[in-house]
Short mmCIF file of C-alpha atoms in Angstrom, two decimals:
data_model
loop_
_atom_site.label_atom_id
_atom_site.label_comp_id
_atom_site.label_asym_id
_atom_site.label_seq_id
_atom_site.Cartn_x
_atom_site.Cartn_y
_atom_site.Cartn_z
CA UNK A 12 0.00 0.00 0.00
CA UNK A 13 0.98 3.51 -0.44
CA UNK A 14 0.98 6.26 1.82
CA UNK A 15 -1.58 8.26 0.05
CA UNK A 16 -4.68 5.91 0.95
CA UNK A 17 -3.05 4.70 4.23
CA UNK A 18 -3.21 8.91 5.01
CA UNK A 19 -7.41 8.69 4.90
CA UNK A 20 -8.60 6.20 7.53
CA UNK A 21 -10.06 5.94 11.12
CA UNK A 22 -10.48 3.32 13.09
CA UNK A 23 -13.16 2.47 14.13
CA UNK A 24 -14.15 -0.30 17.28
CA UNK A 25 -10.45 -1.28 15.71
CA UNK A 26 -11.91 -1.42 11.83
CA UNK A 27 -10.24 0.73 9.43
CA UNK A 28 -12.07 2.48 7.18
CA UNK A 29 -11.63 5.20 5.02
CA UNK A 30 -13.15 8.80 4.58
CA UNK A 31 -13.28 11.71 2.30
CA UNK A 32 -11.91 15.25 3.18
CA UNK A 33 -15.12 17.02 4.84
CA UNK A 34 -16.70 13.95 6.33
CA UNK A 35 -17.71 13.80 9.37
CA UNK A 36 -16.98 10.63 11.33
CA UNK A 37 -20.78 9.66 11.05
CA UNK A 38 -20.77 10.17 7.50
CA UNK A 39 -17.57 8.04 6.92
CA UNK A 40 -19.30 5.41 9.32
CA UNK A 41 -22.45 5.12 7.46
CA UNK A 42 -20.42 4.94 4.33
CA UNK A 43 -18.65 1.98 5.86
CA UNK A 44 -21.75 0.40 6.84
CA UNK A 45 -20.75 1.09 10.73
CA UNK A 46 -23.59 1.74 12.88
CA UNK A 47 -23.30 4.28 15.21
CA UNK A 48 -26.92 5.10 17.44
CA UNK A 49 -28.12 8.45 16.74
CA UNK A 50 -31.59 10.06 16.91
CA UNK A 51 -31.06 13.76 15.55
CA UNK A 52 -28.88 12.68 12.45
CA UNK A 53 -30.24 12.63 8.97
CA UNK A 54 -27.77 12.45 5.69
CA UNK A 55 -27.53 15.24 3.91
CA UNK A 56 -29.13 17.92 6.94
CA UNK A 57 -26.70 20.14 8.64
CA UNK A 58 -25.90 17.89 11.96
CA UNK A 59 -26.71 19.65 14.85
CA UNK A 60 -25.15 17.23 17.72
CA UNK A 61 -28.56 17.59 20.07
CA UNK A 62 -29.53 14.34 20.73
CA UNK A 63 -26.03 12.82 21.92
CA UNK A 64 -26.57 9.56 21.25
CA UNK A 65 -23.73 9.50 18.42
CA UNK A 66 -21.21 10.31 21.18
CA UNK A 67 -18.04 8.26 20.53
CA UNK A 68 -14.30 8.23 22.24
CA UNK A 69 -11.65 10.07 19.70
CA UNK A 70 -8.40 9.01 20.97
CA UNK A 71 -10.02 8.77 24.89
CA UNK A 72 -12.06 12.43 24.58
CA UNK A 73 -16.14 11.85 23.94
CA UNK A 74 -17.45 13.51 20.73
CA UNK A 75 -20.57 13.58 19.13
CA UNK A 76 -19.44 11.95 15.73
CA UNK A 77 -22.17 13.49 13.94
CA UNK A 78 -20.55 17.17 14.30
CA UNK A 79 -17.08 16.38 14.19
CA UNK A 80 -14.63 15.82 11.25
CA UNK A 81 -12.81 12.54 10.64
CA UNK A 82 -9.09 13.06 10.26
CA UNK A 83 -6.91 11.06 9.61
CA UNK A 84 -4.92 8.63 12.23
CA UNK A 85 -8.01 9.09 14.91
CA UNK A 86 -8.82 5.70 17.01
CA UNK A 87 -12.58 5.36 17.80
CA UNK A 88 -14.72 3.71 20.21
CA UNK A 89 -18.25 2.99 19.17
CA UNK A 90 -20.26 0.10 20.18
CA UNK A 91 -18.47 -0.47 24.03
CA UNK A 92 -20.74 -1.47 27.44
CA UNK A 93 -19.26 2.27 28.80
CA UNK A 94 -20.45 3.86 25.21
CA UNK A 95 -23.94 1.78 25.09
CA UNK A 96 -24.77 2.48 28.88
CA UNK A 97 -24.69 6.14 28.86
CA UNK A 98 -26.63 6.37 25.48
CA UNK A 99 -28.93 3.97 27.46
CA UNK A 100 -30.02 7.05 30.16
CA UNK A 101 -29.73 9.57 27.59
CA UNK A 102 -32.89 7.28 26.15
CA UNK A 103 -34.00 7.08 29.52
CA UNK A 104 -33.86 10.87 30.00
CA UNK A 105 -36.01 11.59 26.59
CA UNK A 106 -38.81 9.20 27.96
CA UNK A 107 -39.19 10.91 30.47
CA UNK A 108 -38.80 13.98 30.38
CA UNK A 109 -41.77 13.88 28.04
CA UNK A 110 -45.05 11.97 27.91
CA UNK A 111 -44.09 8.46 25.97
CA UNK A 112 -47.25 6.53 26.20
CA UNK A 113 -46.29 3.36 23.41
CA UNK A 114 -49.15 1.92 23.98
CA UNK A 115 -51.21 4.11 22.75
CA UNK A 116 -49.18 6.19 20.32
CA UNK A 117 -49.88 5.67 16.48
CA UNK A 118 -45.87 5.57 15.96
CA UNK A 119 -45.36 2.77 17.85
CA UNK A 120 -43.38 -0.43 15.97
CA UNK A 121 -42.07 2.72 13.24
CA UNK A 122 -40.78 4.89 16.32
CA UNK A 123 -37.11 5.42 16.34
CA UNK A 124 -37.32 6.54 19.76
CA UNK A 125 -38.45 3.36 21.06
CA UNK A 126 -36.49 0.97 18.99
CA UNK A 127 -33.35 3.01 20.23
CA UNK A 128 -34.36 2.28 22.97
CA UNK A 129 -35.03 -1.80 22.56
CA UNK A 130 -31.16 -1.72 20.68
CA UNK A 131 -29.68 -0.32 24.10
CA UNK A 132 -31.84 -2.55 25.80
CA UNK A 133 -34.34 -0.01 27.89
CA UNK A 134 -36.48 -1.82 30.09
CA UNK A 135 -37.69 1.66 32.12
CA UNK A 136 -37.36 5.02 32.38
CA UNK A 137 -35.18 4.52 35.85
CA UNK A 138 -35.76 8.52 36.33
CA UNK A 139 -38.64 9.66 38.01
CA UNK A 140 -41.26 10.71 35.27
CA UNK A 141 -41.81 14.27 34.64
CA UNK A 142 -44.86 14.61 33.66
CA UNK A 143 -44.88 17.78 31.60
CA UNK A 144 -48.15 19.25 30.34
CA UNK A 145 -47.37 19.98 26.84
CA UNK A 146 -50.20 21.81 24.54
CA UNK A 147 -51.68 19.80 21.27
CA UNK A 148 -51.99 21.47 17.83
CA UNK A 149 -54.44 19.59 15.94
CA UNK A 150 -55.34 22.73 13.98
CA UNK A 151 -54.32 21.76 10.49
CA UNK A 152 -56.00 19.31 8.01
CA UNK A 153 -53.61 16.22 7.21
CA UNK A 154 -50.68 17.24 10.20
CA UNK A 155 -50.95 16.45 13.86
CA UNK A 156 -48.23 18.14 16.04
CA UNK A 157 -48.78 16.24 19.22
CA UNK A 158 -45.35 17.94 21.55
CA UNK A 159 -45.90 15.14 24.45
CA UNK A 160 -43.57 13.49 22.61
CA UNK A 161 -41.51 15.81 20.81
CA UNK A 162 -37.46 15.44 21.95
CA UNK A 163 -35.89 18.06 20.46
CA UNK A 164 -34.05 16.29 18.00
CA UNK A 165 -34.61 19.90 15.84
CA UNK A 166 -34.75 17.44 12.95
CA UNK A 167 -38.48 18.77 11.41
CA UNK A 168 -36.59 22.34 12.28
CA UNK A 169 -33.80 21.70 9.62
CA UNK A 170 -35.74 19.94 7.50
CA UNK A 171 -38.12 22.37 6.70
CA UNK A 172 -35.70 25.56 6.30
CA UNK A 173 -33.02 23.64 4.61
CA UNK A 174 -34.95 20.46 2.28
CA UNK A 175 -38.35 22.41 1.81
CA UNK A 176 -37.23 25.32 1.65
CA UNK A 177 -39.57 27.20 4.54
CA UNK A 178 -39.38 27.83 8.21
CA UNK A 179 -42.12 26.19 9.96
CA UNK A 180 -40.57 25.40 12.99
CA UNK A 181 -38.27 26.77 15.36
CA UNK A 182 -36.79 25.98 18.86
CA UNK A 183 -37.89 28.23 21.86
CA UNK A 184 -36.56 28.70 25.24
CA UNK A 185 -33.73 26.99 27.01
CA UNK A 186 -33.60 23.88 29.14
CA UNK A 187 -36.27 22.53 30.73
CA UNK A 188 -38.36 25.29 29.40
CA UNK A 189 -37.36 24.39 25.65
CA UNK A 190 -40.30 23.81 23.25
CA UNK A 191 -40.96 23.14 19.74
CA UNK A 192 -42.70 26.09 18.09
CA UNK A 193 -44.50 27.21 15.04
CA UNK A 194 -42.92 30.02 13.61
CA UNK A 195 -46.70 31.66 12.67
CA UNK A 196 -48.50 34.86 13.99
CA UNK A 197 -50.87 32.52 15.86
CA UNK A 198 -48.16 29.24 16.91
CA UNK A 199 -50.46 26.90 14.77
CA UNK A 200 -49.66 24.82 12.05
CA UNK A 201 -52.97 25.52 10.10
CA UNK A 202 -51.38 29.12 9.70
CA UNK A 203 -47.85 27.73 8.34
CA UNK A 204 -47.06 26.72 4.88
CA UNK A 205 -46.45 23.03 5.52
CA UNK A 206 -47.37 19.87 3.47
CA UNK A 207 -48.05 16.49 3.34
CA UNK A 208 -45.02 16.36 1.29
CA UNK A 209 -42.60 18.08 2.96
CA UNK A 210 -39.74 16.33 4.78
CA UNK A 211 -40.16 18.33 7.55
CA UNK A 212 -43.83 16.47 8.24
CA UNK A 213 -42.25 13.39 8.00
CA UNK A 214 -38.98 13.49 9.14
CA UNK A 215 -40.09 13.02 13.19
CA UNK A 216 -38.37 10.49 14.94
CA UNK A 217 -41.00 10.13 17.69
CA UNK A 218 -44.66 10.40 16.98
CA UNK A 219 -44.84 14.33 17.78
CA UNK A 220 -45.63 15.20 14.13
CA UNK A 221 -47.53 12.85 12.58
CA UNK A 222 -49.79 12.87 9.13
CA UNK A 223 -53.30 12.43 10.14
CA UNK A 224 -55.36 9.83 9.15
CA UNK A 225 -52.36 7.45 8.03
CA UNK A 226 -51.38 6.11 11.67
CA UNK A 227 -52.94 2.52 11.45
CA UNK A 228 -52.09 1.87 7.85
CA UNK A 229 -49.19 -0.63 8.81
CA UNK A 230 -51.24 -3.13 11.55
CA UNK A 231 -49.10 -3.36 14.85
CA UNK A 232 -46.64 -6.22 14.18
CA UNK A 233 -45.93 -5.74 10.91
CA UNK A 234 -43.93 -1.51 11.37
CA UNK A 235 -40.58 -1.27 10.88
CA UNK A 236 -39.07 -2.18 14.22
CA UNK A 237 -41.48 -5.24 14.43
CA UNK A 238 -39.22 -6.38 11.22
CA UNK A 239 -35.71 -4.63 11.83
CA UNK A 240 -33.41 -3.75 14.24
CA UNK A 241 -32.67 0.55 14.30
CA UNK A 242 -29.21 -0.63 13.54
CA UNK A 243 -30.23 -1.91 10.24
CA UNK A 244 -32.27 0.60 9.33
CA UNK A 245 -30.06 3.31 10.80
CA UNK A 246 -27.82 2.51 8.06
CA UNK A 247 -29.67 4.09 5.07
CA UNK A 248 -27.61 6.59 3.79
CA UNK A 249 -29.39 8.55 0.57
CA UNK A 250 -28.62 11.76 0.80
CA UNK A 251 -31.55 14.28 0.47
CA UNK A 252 -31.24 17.14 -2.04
CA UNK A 253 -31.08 20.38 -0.12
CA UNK A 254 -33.46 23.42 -0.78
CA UNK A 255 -31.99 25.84 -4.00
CA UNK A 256 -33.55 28.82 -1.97
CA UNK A 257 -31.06 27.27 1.21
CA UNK A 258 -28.18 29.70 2.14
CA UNK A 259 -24.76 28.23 1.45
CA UNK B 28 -37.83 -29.33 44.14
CA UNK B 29 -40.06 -30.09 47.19
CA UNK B 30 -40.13 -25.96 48.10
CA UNK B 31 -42.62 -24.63 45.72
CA UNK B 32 -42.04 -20.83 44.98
CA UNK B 33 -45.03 -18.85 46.37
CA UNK B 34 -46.26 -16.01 43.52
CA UNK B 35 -48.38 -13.30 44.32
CA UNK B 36 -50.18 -11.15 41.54
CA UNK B 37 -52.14 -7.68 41.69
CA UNK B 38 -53.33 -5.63 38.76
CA UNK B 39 -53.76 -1.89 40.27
CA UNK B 40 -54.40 0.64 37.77
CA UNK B 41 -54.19 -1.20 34.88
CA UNK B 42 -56.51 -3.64 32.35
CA UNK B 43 -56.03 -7.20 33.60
CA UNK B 44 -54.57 -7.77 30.14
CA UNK B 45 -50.97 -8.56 31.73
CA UNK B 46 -52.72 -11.02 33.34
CA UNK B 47 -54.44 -12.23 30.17
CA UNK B 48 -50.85 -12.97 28.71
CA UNK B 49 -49.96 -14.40 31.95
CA UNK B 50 -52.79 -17.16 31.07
CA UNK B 51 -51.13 -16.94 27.49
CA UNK B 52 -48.61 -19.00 28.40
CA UNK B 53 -51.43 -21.72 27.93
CA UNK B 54 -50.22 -25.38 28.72
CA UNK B 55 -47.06 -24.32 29.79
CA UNK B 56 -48.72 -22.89 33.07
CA UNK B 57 -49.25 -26.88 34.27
CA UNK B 58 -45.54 -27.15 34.07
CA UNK B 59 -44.63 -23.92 35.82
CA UNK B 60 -47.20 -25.10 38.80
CA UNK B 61 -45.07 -28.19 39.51
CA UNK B 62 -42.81 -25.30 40.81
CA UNK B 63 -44.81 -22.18 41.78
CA UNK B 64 -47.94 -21.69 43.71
CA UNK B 65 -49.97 -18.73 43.98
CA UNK B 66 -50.96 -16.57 46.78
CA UNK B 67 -52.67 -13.72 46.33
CA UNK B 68 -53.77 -13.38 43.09
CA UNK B 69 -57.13 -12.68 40.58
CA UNK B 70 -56.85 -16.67 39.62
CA UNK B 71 -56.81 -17.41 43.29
CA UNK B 72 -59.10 -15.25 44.80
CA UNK B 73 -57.20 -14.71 47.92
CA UNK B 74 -57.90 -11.06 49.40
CA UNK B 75 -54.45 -10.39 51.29
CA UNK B 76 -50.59 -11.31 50.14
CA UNK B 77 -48.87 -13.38 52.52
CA UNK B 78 -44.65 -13.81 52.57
CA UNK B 79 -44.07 -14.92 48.86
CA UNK B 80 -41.13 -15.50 46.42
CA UNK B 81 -42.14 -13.56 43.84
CA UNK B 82 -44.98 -10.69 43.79
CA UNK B 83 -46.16 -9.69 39.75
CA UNK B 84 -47.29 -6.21 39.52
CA UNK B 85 -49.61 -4.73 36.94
CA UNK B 86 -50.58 -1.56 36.75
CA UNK B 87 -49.57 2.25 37.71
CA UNK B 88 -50.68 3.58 41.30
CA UNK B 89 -53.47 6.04 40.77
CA UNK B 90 -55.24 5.96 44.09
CA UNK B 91 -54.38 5.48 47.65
CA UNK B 92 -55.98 1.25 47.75
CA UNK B 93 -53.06 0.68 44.99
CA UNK B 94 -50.20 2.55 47.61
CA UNK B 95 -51.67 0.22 50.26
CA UNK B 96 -51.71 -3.06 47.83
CA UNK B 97 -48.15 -2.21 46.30
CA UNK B 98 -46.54 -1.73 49.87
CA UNK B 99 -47.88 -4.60 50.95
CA UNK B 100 -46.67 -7.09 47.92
CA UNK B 101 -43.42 -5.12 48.87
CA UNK B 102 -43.20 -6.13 52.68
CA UNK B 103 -44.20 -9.78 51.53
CA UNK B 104 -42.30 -10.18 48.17
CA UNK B 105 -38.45 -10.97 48.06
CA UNK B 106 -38.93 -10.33 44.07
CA UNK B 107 -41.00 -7.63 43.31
CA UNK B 108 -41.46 -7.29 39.49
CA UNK B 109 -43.05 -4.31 37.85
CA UNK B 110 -45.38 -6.06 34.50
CA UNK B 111 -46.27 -3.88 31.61
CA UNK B 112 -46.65 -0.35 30.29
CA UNK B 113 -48.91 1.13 32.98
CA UNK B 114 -46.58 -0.32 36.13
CA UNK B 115 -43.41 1.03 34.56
CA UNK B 116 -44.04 4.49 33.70
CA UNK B 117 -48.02 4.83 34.53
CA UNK B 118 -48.95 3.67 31.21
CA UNK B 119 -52.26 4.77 29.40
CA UNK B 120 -53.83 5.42 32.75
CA UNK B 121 -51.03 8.33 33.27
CA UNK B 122 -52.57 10.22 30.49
CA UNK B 123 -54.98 11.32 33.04
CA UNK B 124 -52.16 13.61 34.03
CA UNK B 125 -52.27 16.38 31.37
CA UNK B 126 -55.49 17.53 33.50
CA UNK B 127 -56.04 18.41 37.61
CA UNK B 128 -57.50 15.95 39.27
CA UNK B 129 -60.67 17.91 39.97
CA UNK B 130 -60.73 18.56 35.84
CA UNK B 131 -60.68 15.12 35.83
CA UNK B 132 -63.54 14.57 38.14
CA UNK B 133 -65.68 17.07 36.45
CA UNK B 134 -65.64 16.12 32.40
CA UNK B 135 -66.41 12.64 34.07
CA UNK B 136 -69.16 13.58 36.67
CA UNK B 137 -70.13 16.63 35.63
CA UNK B 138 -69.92 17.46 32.25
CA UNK B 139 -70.50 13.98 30.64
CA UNK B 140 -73.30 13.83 28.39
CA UNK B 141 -76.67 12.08 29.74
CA UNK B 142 -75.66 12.22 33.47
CA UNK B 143 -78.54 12.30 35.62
CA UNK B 144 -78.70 14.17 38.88
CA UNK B 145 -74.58 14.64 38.39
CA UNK B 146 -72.24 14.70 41.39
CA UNK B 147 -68.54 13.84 42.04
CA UNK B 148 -68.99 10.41 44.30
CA UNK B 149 -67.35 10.69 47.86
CA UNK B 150 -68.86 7.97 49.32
CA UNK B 151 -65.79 6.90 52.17
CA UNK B 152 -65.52 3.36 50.53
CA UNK B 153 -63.75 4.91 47.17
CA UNK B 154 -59.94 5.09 47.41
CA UNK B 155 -58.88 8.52 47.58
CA UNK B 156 -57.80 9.30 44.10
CA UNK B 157 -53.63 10.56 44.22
CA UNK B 158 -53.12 13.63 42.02
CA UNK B 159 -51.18 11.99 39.63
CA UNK B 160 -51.00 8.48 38.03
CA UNK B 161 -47.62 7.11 38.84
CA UNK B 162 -44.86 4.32 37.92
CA UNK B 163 -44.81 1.44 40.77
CA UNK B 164 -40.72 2.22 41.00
CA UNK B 165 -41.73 5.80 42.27
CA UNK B 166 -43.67 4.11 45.59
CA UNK B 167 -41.78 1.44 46.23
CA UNK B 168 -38.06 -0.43 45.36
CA UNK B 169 -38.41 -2.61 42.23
CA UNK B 170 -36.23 -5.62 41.95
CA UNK B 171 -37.17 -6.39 37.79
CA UNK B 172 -39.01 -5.07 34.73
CA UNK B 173 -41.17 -6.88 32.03
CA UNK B 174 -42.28 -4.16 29.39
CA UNK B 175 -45.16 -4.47 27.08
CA UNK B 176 -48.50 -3.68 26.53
CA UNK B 177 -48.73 -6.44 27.78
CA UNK B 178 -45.95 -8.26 27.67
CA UNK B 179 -45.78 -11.80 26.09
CA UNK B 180 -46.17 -15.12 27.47
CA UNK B 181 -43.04 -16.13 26.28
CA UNK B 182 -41.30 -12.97 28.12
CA UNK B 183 -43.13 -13.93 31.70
CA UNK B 184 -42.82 -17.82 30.85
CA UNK B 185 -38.85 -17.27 30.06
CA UNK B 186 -39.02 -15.20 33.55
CA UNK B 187 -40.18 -17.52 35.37
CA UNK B 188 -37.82 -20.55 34.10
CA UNK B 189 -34.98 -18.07 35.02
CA UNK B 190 -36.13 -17.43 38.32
CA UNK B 191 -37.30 -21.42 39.46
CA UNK B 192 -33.37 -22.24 38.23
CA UNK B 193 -31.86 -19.75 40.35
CA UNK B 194 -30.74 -17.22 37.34
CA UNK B 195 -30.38 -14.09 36.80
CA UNK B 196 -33.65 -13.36 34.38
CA UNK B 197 -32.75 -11.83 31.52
CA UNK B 198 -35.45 -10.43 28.79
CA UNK B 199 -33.95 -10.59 25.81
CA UNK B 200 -33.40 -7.58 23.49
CA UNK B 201 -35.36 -9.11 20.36
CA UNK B 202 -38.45 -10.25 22.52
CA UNK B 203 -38.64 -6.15 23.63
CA UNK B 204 -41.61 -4.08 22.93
CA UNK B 205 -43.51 -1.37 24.81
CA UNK B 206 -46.51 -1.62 22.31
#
């Protein structure tokens, strides 16, 4: 081998694999078919590093490997018990902090939420439940924006202003007192310019926005997660084409 | 085994369907009993939970009869195992706690449609009702977990095996669903 190739690789969980100049270490993992758990990543939309589940050791320091930059030489840890456990009570944290009734939620079996939480093994929250009263927009047609069990992931956020081109939703307040919003006059989403279509309606990892009227289509048993593991599926990698209107 | 391990179940605020899948495990149940027998339970009728082995708790605690019933299955129980959605983190029930408890009491007893004569009840038989609908683990130390709405018979059958050979029980990561 020459130097030149040997010059572009990571290891990762002692694999080598290679990467482009610009990658981040998630993107050169996915490209390698490596899974690493994330929630608030999406190929192709600006990573935003909220949901900390992509946290991996770079030579001994934790990183979220969605936000930083592979370079060359770096030795990563991925899929350890240390690693696994603390993304463990960061799943533990988003149930519940918010209001995650499976049961009776019409994302259940295509939630990536939950089967996050069935990869790491979840079998309770562990925290005491919060039990935060969290207001309902039902106002539009064909979208449901139910916030009980919105986690912040900021995904619908970017994938409005950057894939569809529009701002529909925005991130208010800090902390505990953060809340998804709807950037209209009124806060509702029958006032916004959102679609059916748009990525940002169906880009929700938990069942906070939700099409209406599509939520038992797929019987219980036969979603996604009833069929595949997130760390299959967490592996698709097509890249969506950004917004022309999106600022470089 | 000449000791037979005593079991104890309760369903507090939840839909006896965890103990529906309990009775799921179907034929296999004649082969657990050659090494469990109940105590308190719905299939035994018995009112109060003496010292047991193992005590199987459905349902969240949403009024003060389930505190009483939950710390008494935790005096008497060396296991105590939280069962299903609604014991682990309050479950459906828990939805209840969006509103106030006296909002609550009214769109059921006062506002419903076709109530005659419409009054909150207070007779001093009813449990007092808490303010909240809470996760068993927040009233009392939980030794294990068995998610699901409701969980399967396989997952309380392979529980059960684990604990009458002395392991560890272990639900595995495939068999997991809250739903």
């Amino acid at each position: 081998m020459v130097t030149e190739p040997e010059a572009s690789l990571i290891t990762i969980d002692n694999q080598k694999i290679p990467f482009k100049h610009g990658q981040t270490i998630m993107d050169a993992a996915l490209a390698a078919g490596i899974y690493i758990p994330h929630l608030c990543h999406f190929p192709g939309i600006t990573p935003h590093g909220n949901c900390k589940h992509c946290t991996v050791e770079v030579n001994g320091k934790p990183v979220t490997a969605c936000t930083t930059l592979a370079t060359t030489g770096q030795k990563i840890r991925n899929d350890t018990v240390e690693l696994n456990e603390a993304r463990k009570s960061l799943t533990q944290m988003l149930f519940i902090e918010g209001n995650h009734i499976c049961p009776s939620c019409e994302k259940t079996g295509n939630c990536p939420l939950q089967a996050m939480a069935y990869h790491l093994g979840m079998l309770e929250g562990h925290y005491p439940q919060q039990h935060p009263v969290r207001e309902v927009d039902a106002s539009h047609p064909t979208i449901m924006l139910d916030r009980d069990r919105c986690i912040l992931c900021s995904l619908c956020v970017r994938a409005s202003r950057e894939v569809d081109g529009k701002n529909v939703f925005a991130i208010a307040g800090r902390g505990i007192d953060a809340r998804l919003i709807v950037n209209t006059p009124s806060g509702k989403l029958i006032d916004s310019d959102i679609e059916v279509g748009d990525l940002a309606a169906k880009i929700c990892p938990v069942g906070a926005i939700l099409i209406k009227e599509r939520g038992y289509d797929v019987p219980i048993g036969q979603r996604i997660f009833d069929q595949h593991r997130i760390s299959e599926i967490g592996l698709e990698n097509e890249i969506v084409k950004r917004a022309p209107s999106d600022d470089p | 085994m000449t000791h037979k391990l005593k079991l104890a179940t309760t369903s507090l605020a939840g839909c006896f369907g965890c103990h529906m899948s309990f009775l799921d495990m179907d034929e296999r149940l004649v082969e657990l009993l050659e090494h469990i027998e109940f105590d308190r339970s719905p299939f035994t009728d018995i009112k109060q939970v003496g010292p047991c082995d193992i005590g199987l708790v459905e349902g969240g605690v949403c009024n003060a009869e389930n505190v009483h019933v939950l710390r008494a299955f935790r005096t008497q129980c060396r296991i105590l195992v939280a069962v299903g959605a609604c014991a682990i983190n309050g479950g459906v029930p828990a939805m209840r706690n969006h509103y106030s408890l006296q909002e609550c009491l009214e769109e059921v007893y006062l506002k419903g449609a076709g109530l005659e004569n419409p009054h909150i009840p207070n007779d001093p038989e009813l449990p007092l009702l808490l303010d909240k609908v809470y996760p068993v683990s927040e009233v009392v130390k939980i030794d294990y977990f068995l998610p699901g709405c409701p969980p399967s018979g396989d997952i309380f059958y392979n529980f059960l095996k684990d604990l009458i050979r002395g392991k560890v029980p272990r639900v595995n990561k495939h068999e997991l669903r809250y739903d």
